[in-house]
Amino acid sequence: MPPKNVNPSRMFTMSRLLVVAGKGGVGKTTVTAVMARASADSGLRVLVVTLDSRTGLSELLGGRATDGTTYDGTTIHTGLGPNGTGSIHLRTITASEALQDYLATQGLARLAKRLVASGVVGVVSSAAPGIDDLLVLGKIKHLVGLTGPNGEHDLILVDAPAAGHAISFLQSPRAMATTIRGGPLRSQAIEVQQMLTDPDKCRVLMVTLPETTPVNEMLETTESLRESVGVSFAPVVVNNVDVAVDMEALVAAGESTARGSLPTDDLMRAAEYRAERSALHRTTIERVGQISHDVITLPHVATASMDHDDVVVLADLVRGASPKRSRAKRPS
């Protein structure tokens, strides 16, 4: 369903970076794929960043399992959107590779390779919690600086760690800036913190389910990030929303089927259950809207495993367009 009181094109251009966050199991990675596809179908050049290449994000975007698993990444789609300007590029950023990249820009490429090969990065990460997150965010900050009309991308979407780690992930710049007295690392931390608190550059998109406990956890995470990091927020995405079925139509369909396949009483009970569940979901969504930001709702998809075609349909719903199947071009 389209965002409430939010213009979809405005939603994808309000910030250069959208960090998608949510508790494990709410569909955060799927929502990242949906938002990437919706923004690319709006004509934007989209960079999707994952911190873990094993999430299945590439397949959800329509790529191969190996696409986007490297630091430089893979262009999965081009030619999207009304004028064919939309594209999706996926890359994986790790702390060790971000450190190599950073040191290489300082003329220390050989040293970087030795440090990584010797395992020093892991030792430093253990001794100074948060430094690995800062390295990753530092690279993301660099990429944000390359966005815009004359840049490489229009929008960056980050599939953030699950909620608990997402908080410490985004808190790391402020913590490191407070801990480190001086030098380039402290300067990096300050610059990353400035990016996170600039709503024109960065917003956090929270994902939740239409149930009491996930919503409570989402609101707690939102408040924690607002107070400890100072980030701004995009509309909240409520995922897996059940939509009530038309009971009369369901009964009519049941009566037209072969006798003995499924009794009408069973159909009615199923419809009543769906109606009750849908009403509960609507109440929960209204609560999110009253307490938090504008809300995007994504419907429940009756499938054992989400795939790229499902992502395309949901992306069309986000944009308010008629759902279609994927016609994207893969780069040759």
Short mmCIF file of N, CA and C in Angstrom, two decimals, residues 14-182:
data_model
loop_
_atom_site.label_atom_id
_atom_site.label_comp_id
_atom_site.label_asym_id
_atom_site.label_seq_id
_atom_site.Cartn_x
_atom_site.Cartn_y
_atom_site.Cartn_z
N MET A 14 14.34 12.42 -0.18
CA MET A 14 14.45 13.27 1.01
C MET A 14 15.84 13.17 1.65
N SER A 15 16.52 12.04 1.43
CA SER A 15 17.87 11.84 1.96
C SER A 15 18.68 11.05 0.94
N ARG A 16 19.99 11.21 1.01
CA ARG A 16 20.85 10.45 0.11
C ARG A 16 21.07 9.02 0.60
N LEU A 17 20.88 8.83 1.91
CA LEU A 17 21.13 7.53 2.53
C LEU A 17 19.95 7.12 3.38
N LEU A 18 19.44 5.90 3.15
CA LEU A 18 18.40 5.32 3.99
C LEU A 18 18.98 4.06 4.64
N VAL A 19 19.04 4.06 5.96
CA VAL A 19 19.51 2.90 6.71
C VAL A 19 18.29 2.11 7.15
N VAL A 20 18.14 0.90 6.62
CA VAL A 20 16.96 0.07 6.91
C VAL A 20 17.27 -0.78 8.13
N ALA A 21 16.47 -0.60 9.19
CA ALA A 21 16.75 -1.28 10.46
C ALA A 21 15.49 -1.92 11.02
N GLY A 22 15.67 -2.96 11.80
CA GLY A 22 14.53 -3.64 12.43
C GLY A 22 14.99 -4.92 13.10
N LYS A 23 14.19 -5.39 14.02
CA LYS A 23 14.52 -6.62 14.75
C LYS A 23 14.54 -7.81 13.78
N GLY A 24 15.36 -8.80 14.08
CA GLY A 24 15.41 -9.99 13.24
C GLY A 24 14.05 -10.64 13.10
N GLY A 25 13.69 -11.03 11.87
CA GLY A 25 12.42 -11.70 11.63
C GLY A 25 11.30 -10.80 11.15
N VAL A 26 11.53 -9.49 11.07
CA VAL A 26 10.46 -8.58 10.63
C VAL A 26 10.47 -8.39 9.11
N GLY A 27 11.48 -8.95 8.43
CA GLY A 27 11.54 -8.79 6.98
C GLY A 27 12.37 -7.60 6.54
N LYS A 28 13.37 -7.24 7.33
CA LYS A 28 14.20 -6.07 7.05
C LYS A 28 14.90 -6.16 5.70
N THR A 29 15.49 -7.32 5.41
CA THR A 29 16.21 -7.49 4.15
C THR A 29 15.24 -7.46 2.97
N THR A 30 14.08 -8.07 3.13
CA THR A 30 13.07 -8.02 2.07
C THR A 30 12.63 -6.58 1.81
N VAL A 31 12.41 -5.83 2.88
CA VAL A 31 12.00 -4.43 2.73
C VAL A 31 13.11 -3.62 2.05
N THR A 32 14.36 -3.92 2.37
CA THR A 32 15.47 -3.25 1.69
C THR A 32 15.38 -3.47 0.19
N ALA A 33 15.12 -4.73 -0.21
CA ALA A 33 14.99 -5.05 -1.63
C ALA A 33 13.80 -4.34 -2.25
N VAL A 34 12.67 -4.31 -1.54
CA VAL A 34 11.46 -3.65 -2.05
C VAL A 34 11.71 -2.16 -2.26
N MET A 35 12.32 -1.50 -1.28
CA MET A 35 12.59 -0.07 -1.40
C MET A 35 13.60 0.23 -2.50
N ALA A 36 14.58 -0.65 -2.65
CA ALA A 36 15.55 -0.48 -3.73
C ALA A 36 14.87 -0.57 -5.09
N ARG A 37 14.00 -1.57 -5.23
CA ARG A 37 13.31 -1.74 -6.52
C ARG A 37 12.34 -0.59 -6.78
N ALA A 38 11.61 -0.16 -5.75
CA ALA A 38 10.65 0.92 -5.92
C ALA A 38 11.35 2.22 -6.32
N SER A 39 12.48 2.52 -5.70
CA SER A 39 13.19 3.75 -6.03
C SER A 39 13.83 3.66 -7.42
N ALA A 40 14.34 2.49 -7.78
CA ALA A 40 14.91 2.33 -9.13
C ALA A 40 13.82 2.40 -10.19
N ASP A 41 12.63 1.86 -9.88
CA ASP A 41 11.51 1.96 -10.81
C ASP A 41 11.00 3.39 -10.93
N SER A 42 11.40 4.24 -9.99
CA SER A 42 11.07 5.66 -10.07
C SER A 42 12.13 6.43 -10.86
N GLY A 43 13.15 5.70 -11.35
CA GLY A 43 14.17 6.31 -12.19
C GLY A 43 15.47 6.64 -11.49
N LEU A 44 15.63 6.22 -10.23
CA LEU A 44 16.84 6.56 -9.48
C LEU A 44 17.93 5.49 -9.66
N ARG A 45 19.16 5.95 -9.58
CA ARG A 45 20.32 5.05 -9.58
C ARG A 45 20.59 4.67 -8.12
N VAL A 46 20.36 3.41 -7.81
CA VAL A 46 20.35 2.98 -6.41
C VAL A 46 21.54 2.08 -6.11
N LEU A 47 22.23 2.41 -5.03
CA LEU A 47 23.28 1.54 -4.50
C LEU A 47 22.74 0.88 -3.24
N VAL A 48 22.78 -0.45 -3.20
CA VAL A 48 22.36 -1.20 -2.02
C VAL A 48 23.61 -1.76 -1.35
N VAL A 49 23.74 -1.48 -0.07
CA VAL A 49 24.91 -1.94 0.69
C VAL A 49 24.45 -2.95 1.73
N THR A 50 25.12 -4.10 1.74
CA THR A 50 24.87 -5.09 2.78
C THR A 50 26.17 -5.31 3.55
N LEU A 51 26.04 -5.64 4.81
CA LEU A 51 27.21 -5.92 5.63
C LEU A 51 27.45 -7.42 5.75
N ASP A 52 26.55 -8.20 5.16
CA ASP A 52 26.62 -9.66 5.23
C ASP A 52 26.13 -10.21 3.90
N SER A 53 27.01 -10.87 3.17
CA SER A 53 26.67 -11.35 1.83
C SER A 53 25.79 -12.59 1.85
N ARG A 54 25.45 -13.10 3.04
CA ARG A 54 24.69 -14.36 3.12
C ARG A 54 23.20 -14.15 3.39
N THR A 55 22.70 -12.96 3.22
CA THR A 55 21.31 -12.67 3.57
C THR A 55 20.32 -13.02 2.47
N GLY A 56 20.80 -13.33 1.26
CA GLY A 56 19.89 -13.61 0.15
C GLY A 56 19.38 -12.36 -0.52
N LEU A 57 19.96 -11.21 -0.21
CA LEU A 57 19.51 -9.95 -0.78
C LEU A 57 19.66 -9.91 -2.29
N SER A 58 20.74 -10.49 -2.79
CA SER A 58 20.98 -10.48 -4.23
C SER A 58 19.85 -11.17 -5.00
N GLU A 59 19.42 -12.35 -4.52
CA GLU A 59 18.34 -13.06 -5.20
C GLU A 59 17.02 -12.29 -5.13
N LEU A 60 16.76 -11.64 -4.00
CA LEU A 60 15.54 -10.83 -3.87
C LEU A 60 15.55 -9.68 -4.87
N LEU A 61 16.73 -9.17 -5.17
CA LEU A 61 16.84 -8.08 -6.13
C LEU A 61 16.82 -8.57 -7.57
N GLY A 62 16.86 -9.89 -7.76
CA GLY A 62 16.83 -10.44 -9.11
C GLY A 62 18.18 -10.85 -9.64
N GLY A 63 19.17 -10.93 -8.76
CA GLY A 63 20.50 -11.31 -9.18
C GLY A 63 20.82 -12.75 -8.85
N ARG A 64 22.05 -13.14 -9.13
CA ARG A 64 22.54 -14.47 -8.76
C ARG A 64 23.03 -14.44 -7.32
N ALA A 65 23.18 -15.61 -6.73
CA ALA A 65 23.59 -15.69 -5.32
C ALA A 65 24.95 -15.04 -5.10
N THR A 66 25.81 -15.08 -6.12
CA THR A 66 27.16 -14.53 -5.98
C THR A 66 27.23 -13.05 -6.29
N ASP A 67 26.17 -12.47 -6.82
CA ASP A 67 26.19 -11.05 -7.16
C ASP A 67 26.25 -10.19 -5.90
N GLY A 68 27.06 -9.15 -5.95
CA GLY A 68 27.11 -8.19 -4.85
C GLY A 68 27.82 -8.68 -3.61
N THR A 69 28.51 -9.82 -3.70
CA THR A 69 29.18 -10.36 -2.51
C THR A 69 30.58 -9.79 -2.33
N THR A 70 31.04 -8.98 -3.27
CA THR A 70 32.38 -8.41 -3.19
C THR A 70 32.32 -6.94 -2.78
N TYR A 71 33.47 -6.40 -2.46
CA TYR A 71 33.57 -5.01 -1.99
C TYR A 71 33.15 -4.03 -3.09
N ASP A 72 33.54 -4.32 -4.33
CA ASP A 72 33.16 -3.43 -5.43
C ASP A 72 31.74 -3.69 -5.90
N GLY A 73 31.26 -4.91 -5.71
CA GLY A 73 29.86 -5.20 -5.99
C GLY A 73 29.54 -5.51 -7.44
N THR A 74 28.23 -5.60 -7.71
CA THR A 74 27.72 -5.99 -9.02
C THR A 74 26.52 -5.13 -9.38
N THR A 75 26.47 -4.68 -10.62
CA THR A 75 25.27 -4.01 -11.12
C THR A 75 24.26 -5.07 -11.51
N ILE A 76 23.14 -5.11 -10.82
CA ILE A 76 22.15 -6.17 -11.03
C ILE A 76 21.13 -5.78 -12.09
N HIS A 77 20.70 -4.51 -12.10
CA HIS A 77 19.70 -4.06 -13.07
C HIS A 77 20.06 -2.69 -13.62
N THR A 78 19.73 -2.48 -14.89
CA THR A 78 19.78 -1.16 -15.51
C THR A 78 18.50 -0.98 -16.31
N GLY A 79 18.27 0.23 -16.79
CA GLY A 79 17.13 0.49 -17.67
C GLY A 79 15.79 0.50 -16.98
N LEU A 80 15.75 0.75 -15.69
CA LEU A 80 14.49 0.80 -14.96
C LEU A 80 13.91 2.21 -14.97
N GLY A 81 12.63 2.30 -14.62
CA GLY A 81 12.00 3.62 -14.50
C GLY A 81 11.43 4.13 -15.81
N PRO A 82 10.67 5.22 -15.74
CA PRO A 82 9.98 5.76 -16.92
C PRO A 82 10.90 6.08 -18.08
N ASN A 83 12.11 6.57 -17.78
CA ASN A 83 13.04 6.97 -18.83
C ASN A 83 14.25 6.05 -18.92
N GLY A 84 14.18 4.92 -18.24
CA GLY A 84 15.28 3.96 -18.29
C GLY A 84 16.53 4.38 -17.54
N THR A 85 16.39 5.34 -16.62
CA THR A 85 17.56 5.83 -15.88
C THR A 85 17.80 5.07 -14.58
N GLY A 86 16.82 4.27 -14.16
CA GLY A 86 16.95 3.58 -12.88
C GLY A 86 17.87 2.37 -12.96
N SER A 87 18.61 2.14 -11.88
CA SER A 87 19.52 0.99 -11.83
C SER A 87 19.69 0.55 -10.38
N ILE A 88 20.17 -0.68 -10.21
CA ILE A 88 20.43 -1.23 -8.87
C ILE A 88 21.82 -1.86 -8.87
N HIS A 89 22.66 -1.39 -7.97
CA HIS A 89 24.01 -1.94 -7.78
C HIS A 89 24.11 -2.42 -6.34
N LEU A 90 24.61 -3.62 -6.15
CA LEU A 90 24.73 -4.22 -4.82
C LEU A 90 26.19 -4.47 -4.49
N ARG A 91 26.59 -4.08 -3.28
CA ARG A 91 27.95 -4.37 -2.84
C ARG A 91 27.96 -4.72 -1.35
N THR A 92 28.97 -5.48 -0.94
CA THR A 92 29.15 -5.87 0.45
C THR A 92 30.35 -5.13 1.03
N ILE A 93 30.16 -4.49 2.18
CA ILE A 93 31.24 -3.74 2.81
C ILE A 93 31.58 -4.38 4.15
N THR A 94 32.85 -4.75 4.31
CA THR A 94 33.33 -5.30 5.57
C THR A 94 34.36 -4.34 6.16
N ALA A 95 34.61 -4.47 7.46
CA ALA A 95 35.54 -3.57 8.14
C ALA A 95 36.96 -3.72 7.59
N SER A 96 37.39 -4.95 7.35
CA SER A 96 38.76 -5.16 6.88
C SER A 96 38.98 -4.54 5.51
N GLU A 97 38.00 -4.70 4.61
CA GLU A 97 38.13 -4.12 3.28
C GLU A 97 38.01 -2.60 3.32
N ALA A 98 37.16 -2.09 4.22
CA ALA A 98 37.04 -0.64 4.37
C ALA A 98 38.36 -0.05 4.87
N LEU A 99 39.04 -0.77 5.78
CA LEU A 99 40.33 -0.31 6.28
C LEU A 99 41.37 -0.31 5.17
N GLN A 100 41.41 -1.38 4.40
CA GLN A 100 42.35 -1.43 3.27
C GLN A 100 42.12 -0.27 2.32
N ASP A 101 40.86 -0.02 2.03
CA ASP A 101 40.50 1.06 1.12
C ASP A 101 40.95 2.41 1.68
N TYR A 102 40.68 2.63 2.97
CA TYR A 102 41.03 3.91 3.59
C TYR A 102 42.54 4.13 3.59
N LEU A 103 43.29 3.11 3.99
CA LEU A 103 44.75 3.24 4.03
C LEU A 103 45.33 3.42 2.63
N ALA A 104 44.71 2.78 1.64
CA ALA A 104 45.18 2.93 0.26
C ALA A 104 45.05 4.38 -0.20
N THR A 105 43.97 5.04 0.22
CA THR A 105 43.79 6.46 -0.16
C THR A 105 44.82 7.34 0.54
N GLN A 106 45.43 6.83 1.62
CA GLN A 106 46.47 7.58 2.33
C GLN A 106 47.88 7.17 1.87
N GLY A 107 47.93 6.39 0.77
CA GLY A 107 49.21 5.94 0.24
C GLY A 107 49.84 4.80 1.01
N LEU A 108 49.01 4.03 1.72
CA LEU A 108 49.51 2.95 2.57
C LEU A 108 48.91 1.61 2.17
N ALA A 109 48.77 1.37 0.88
CA ALA A 109 48.11 0.15 0.41
C ALA A 109 48.85 -1.11 0.85
N ARG A 110 50.18 -1.11 0.77
CA ARG A 110 50.95 -2.30 1.16
C ARG A 110 50.79 -2.59 2.65
N LEU A 111 50.83 -1.53 3.45
CA LEU A 111 50.66 -1.70 4.89
C LEU A 111 49.28 -2.28 5.19
N ALA A 112 48.28 -1.81 4.47
CA ALA A 112 46.91 -2.28 4.70
C ALA A 112 46.81 -3.78 4.47
N LYS A 113 47.40 -4.26 3.38
CA LYS A 113 47.34 -5.69 3.08
C LYS A 113 48.04 -6.51 4.17
N ARG A 114 49.15 -6.00 4.68
CA ARG A 114 49.87 -6.71 5.73
C ARG A 114 49.06 -6.76 7.02
N LEU A 115 48.42 -5.65 7.34
CA LEU A 115 47.62 -5.59 8.57
C LEU A 115 46.47 -6.59 8.52
N VAL A 116 45.79 -6.64 7.37
CA VAL A 116 44.66 -7.56 7.22
C VAL A 116 45.14 -9.00 7.24
N ALA A 117 46.23 -9.28 6.52
CA ALA A 117 46.74 -10.64 6.44
C ALA A 117 47.22 -11.14 7.80
N SER A 118 47.73 -10.24 8.63
CA SER A 118 48.25 -10.63 9.94
C SER A 118 47.17 -10.75 11.00
N GLY A 119 45.95 -10.32 10.67
CA GLY A 119 44.86 -10.41 11.64
C GLY A 119 44.82 -9.27 12.63
N VAL A 120 45.59 -8.21 12.36
CA VAL A 120 45.63 -7.08 13.28
C VAL A 120 44.27 -6.40 13.39
N VAL A 121 43.52 -6.36 12.27
CA VAL A 121 42.21 -5.70 12.28
C VAL A 121 41.30 -6.34 13.31
N GLY A 122 41.29 -7.67 13.36
CA GLY A 122 40.45 -8.36 14.34
C GLY A 122 40.87 -8.07 15.76
N VAL A 123 42.18 -7.99 16.00
CA VAL A 123 42.69 -7.69 17.34
C VAL A 123 42.28 -6.29 17.76
N VAL A 124 42.44 -5.33 16.84
CA VAL A 124 42.08 -3.95 17.15
C VAL A 124 40.58 -3.83 17.41
N SER A 125 39.77 -4.55 16.62
CA SER A 125 38.32 -4.51 16.80
C SER A 125 37.93 -5.02 18.17
N SER A 126 38.62 -6.07 18.64
CA SER A 126 38.31 -6.62 19.96
C SER A 126 38.75 -5.67 21.07
N ALA A 127 39.88 -5.00 20.84
CA ALA A 127 40.41 -4.10 21.86
C ALA A 127 39.65 -2.78 21.91
N ALA A 128 39.11 -2.37 20.78
CA ALA A 128 38.38 -1.09 20.70
C ALA A 128 37.02 -1.32 20.06
N PRO A 129 36.04 -1.80 20.83
CA PRO A 129 34.71 -2.06 20.28
C PRO A 129 34.14 -0.83 19.59
N GLY A 130 33.61 -1.05 18.40
CA GLY A 130 33.02 0.04 17.64
C GLY A 130 33.87 0.51 16.50
N ILE A 131 35.17 0.17 16.52
CA ILE A 131 36.03 0.66 15.46
C ILE A 131 35.70 0.02 14.12
N ASP A 132 35.31 -1.28 14.15
CA ASP A 132 34.93 -1.93 12.89
C ASP A 132 33.68 -1.30 12.30
N ASP A 133 32.70 -0.96 13.16
CA ASP A 133 31.50 -0.28 12.67
C ASP A 133 31.84 1.09 12.11
N LEU A 134 32.76 1.79 12.77
CA LEU A 134 33.16 3.11 12.28
C LEU A 134 33.84 3.02 10.92
N LEU A 135 34.65 1.98 10.72
CA LEU A 135 35.31 1.79 9.42
C LEU A 135 34.28 1.61 8.31
N VAL A 136 33.26 0.79 8.58
CA VAL A 136 32.20 0.56 7.59
C VAL A 136 31.43 1.85 7.33
N LEU A 137 31.05 2.54 8.39
CA LEU A 137 30.30 3.79 8.23
C LEU A 137 31.14 4.86 7.55
N GLY A 138 32.45 4.82 7.79
CA GLY A 138 33.33 5.77 7.11
C GLY A 138 33.30 5.57 5.61
N LYS A 139 33.28 4.31 5.17
CA LYS A 139 33.19 4.03 3.74
C LYS A 139 31.84 4.45 3.19
N ILE A 140 30.78 4.19 3.95
CA ILE A 140 29.45 4.62 3.52
C ILE A 140 29.39 6.14 3.40
N LYS A 141 30.01 6.84 4.34
CA LYS A 141 30.07 8.31 4.27
C LYS A 141 30.75 8.75 2.97
N HIS A 142 31.83 8.08 2.62
CA HIS A 142 32.53 8.39 1.37
C HIS A 142 31.61 8.19 0.16
N LEU A 143 30.84 7.11 0.18
CA LEU A 143 29.92 6.83 -0.93
C LEU A 143 28.80 7.86 -0.99
N VAL A 144 28.31 8.30 0.18
CA VAL A 144 27.28 9.34 0.21
C VAL A 144 27.80 10.61 -0.45
N GLY A 145 29.08 10.88 -0.28
CA GLY A 145 29.67 12.06 -0.91
C GLY A 145 29.72 11.96 -2.42
N LEU A 146 29.54 10.76 -2.96
CA LEU A 146 29.56 10.56 -4.41
C LEU A 146 28.17 10.50 -5.02
N THR A 147 27.13 10.75 -4.21
CA THR A 147 25.76 10.73 -4.72
C THR A 147 25.39 12.08 -5.29
N GLY A 148 24.26 12.10 -6.00
CA GLY A 148 23.78 13.36 -6.57
C GLY A 148 23.74 13.30 -8.08
N PRO A 149 23.22 14.34 -8.73
CA PRO A 149 23.05 14.36 -10.19
C PRO A 149 24.33 14.06 -10.95
N ASN A 150 25.46 14.53 -10.45
CA ASN A 150 26.74 14.31 -11.13
C ASN A 150 27.55 13.18 -10.50
N GLY A 151 26.94 12.47 -9.57
CA GLY A 151 27.64 11.40 -8.88
C GLY A 151 27.34 10.04 -9.47
N GLU A 152 27.76 9.00 -8.74
CA GLU A 152 27.58 7.64 -9.22
C GLU A 152 26.19 7.10 -8.93
N HIS A 153 25.56 7.58 -7.86
CA HIS A 153 24.24 7.09 -7.46
C HIS A 153 23.38 8.25 -6.97
N ASP A 154 22.07 8.01 -6.97
CA ASP A 154 21.13 9.00 -6.42
C ASP A 154 20.74 8.66 -4.99
N LEU A 155 20.73 7.39 -4.66
CA LEU A 155 20.28 6.94 -3.35
C LEU A 155 21.08 5.72 -2.92
N ILE A 156 21.42 5.68 -1.62
CA ILE A 156 22.08 4.52 -1.03
C ILE A 156 21.16 3.92 0.02
N LEU A 157 20.94 2.63 -0.07
CA LEU A 157 20.15 1.88 0.92
C LEU A 157 21.08 0.91 1.64
N VAL A 158 21.10 0.96 2.96
CA VAL A 158 21.93 0.05 3.74
C VAL A 158 21.05 -0.93 4.49
N ASP A 159 21.28 -2.22 4.24
CA ASP A 159 20.60 -3.26 5.01
C ASP A 159 21.38 -3.42 6.31
N ALA A 160 20.92 -2.70 7.34
CA ALA A 160 21.66 -2.61 8.60
C ALA A 160 21.58 -3.92 9.38
N PRO A 161 22.43 -4.08 10.40
CA PRO A 161 22.31 -5.25 11.28
C PRO A 161 20.96 -5.25 11.99
N ALA A 162 20.61 -6.37 12.60
CA ALA A 162 19.36 -6.46 13.37
C ALA A 162 19.38 -5.43 14.50
N ALA A 163 18.20 -5.12 15.02
CA ALA A 163 17.98 -3.94 15.87
C ALA A 163 19.03 -3.73 16.95
N GLY A 164 19.36 -4.78 17.72
CA GLY A 164 20.32 -4.61 18.81
C GLY A 164 21.66 -4.11 18.32
N HIS A 165 22.18 -4.74 17.28
CA HIS A 165 23.47 -4.33 16.71
C HIS A 165 23.32 -3.02 15.95
N ALA A 166 22.16 -2.76 15.38
CA ALA A 166 21.95 -1.52 14.63
C ALA A 166 22.16 -0.31 15.53
N ILE A 167 21.73 -0.42 16.79
CA ILE A 167 21.90 0.70 17.72
C ILE A 167 23.38 0.96 17.96
N SER A 168 24.13 -0.09 18.32
CA SER A 168 25.56 0.10 18.57
C SER A 168 26.30 0.48 17.29
N PHE A 169 25.84 -0.04 16.15
CA PHE A 169 26.43 0.30 14.85
C PHE A 169 26.36 1.80 14.61
N LEU A 170 25.19 2.39 14.83
CA LEU A 170 25.01 3.81 14.58
C LEU A 170 25.53 4.68 15.72
N GLN A 171 25.70 4.09 16.90
CA GLN A 171 26.26 4.83 18.03
C GLN A 171 27.78 4.93 17.96
N SER A 172 28.41 4.07 17.18
CA SER A 172 29.87 3.96 17.19
C SER A 172 30.60 5.27 16.88
N PRO A 173 30.15 6.10 15.93
CA PRO A 173 30.90 7.34 15.67
C PRO A 173 30.96 8.26 16.88
N ARG A 174 29.82 8.47 17.54
CA ARG A 174 29.82 9.35 18.71
C ARG A 174 30.68 8.76 19.83
N ALA A 175 30.60 7.45 20.02
CA ALA A 175 31.40 6.81 21.06
C ALA A 175 32.89 6.92 20.77
N MET A 176 33.29 6.71 19.51
CA MET A 176 34.70 6.79 19.15
C MET A 176 35.20 8.22 19.22
N ALA A 177 34.37 9.18 18.82
CA ALA A 177 34.78 10.59 18.89
C ALA A 177 35.01 11.02 20.33
N THR A 178 34.26 10.43 21.25
CA THR A 178 34.41 10.75 22.67
C THR A 178 35.64 10.07 23.27
N THR A 179 35.93 8.85 22.78
CA THR A 179 37.02 8.05 23.34
C THR A 179 38.39 8.49 22.83
N ILE A 180 38.47 8.78 21.52
CA ILE A 180 39.75 9.10 20.89
C ILE A 180 40.04 10.59 21.03
N ARG A 181 41.23 10.93 21.44
CA ARG A 181 41.56 12.33 21.72
C ARG A 181 41.86 13.14 20.47
N GLY A 182 42.43 12.51 19.46
CA GLY A 182 42.80 13.26 18.27
C GLY A 182 43.20 12.34 17.15
#
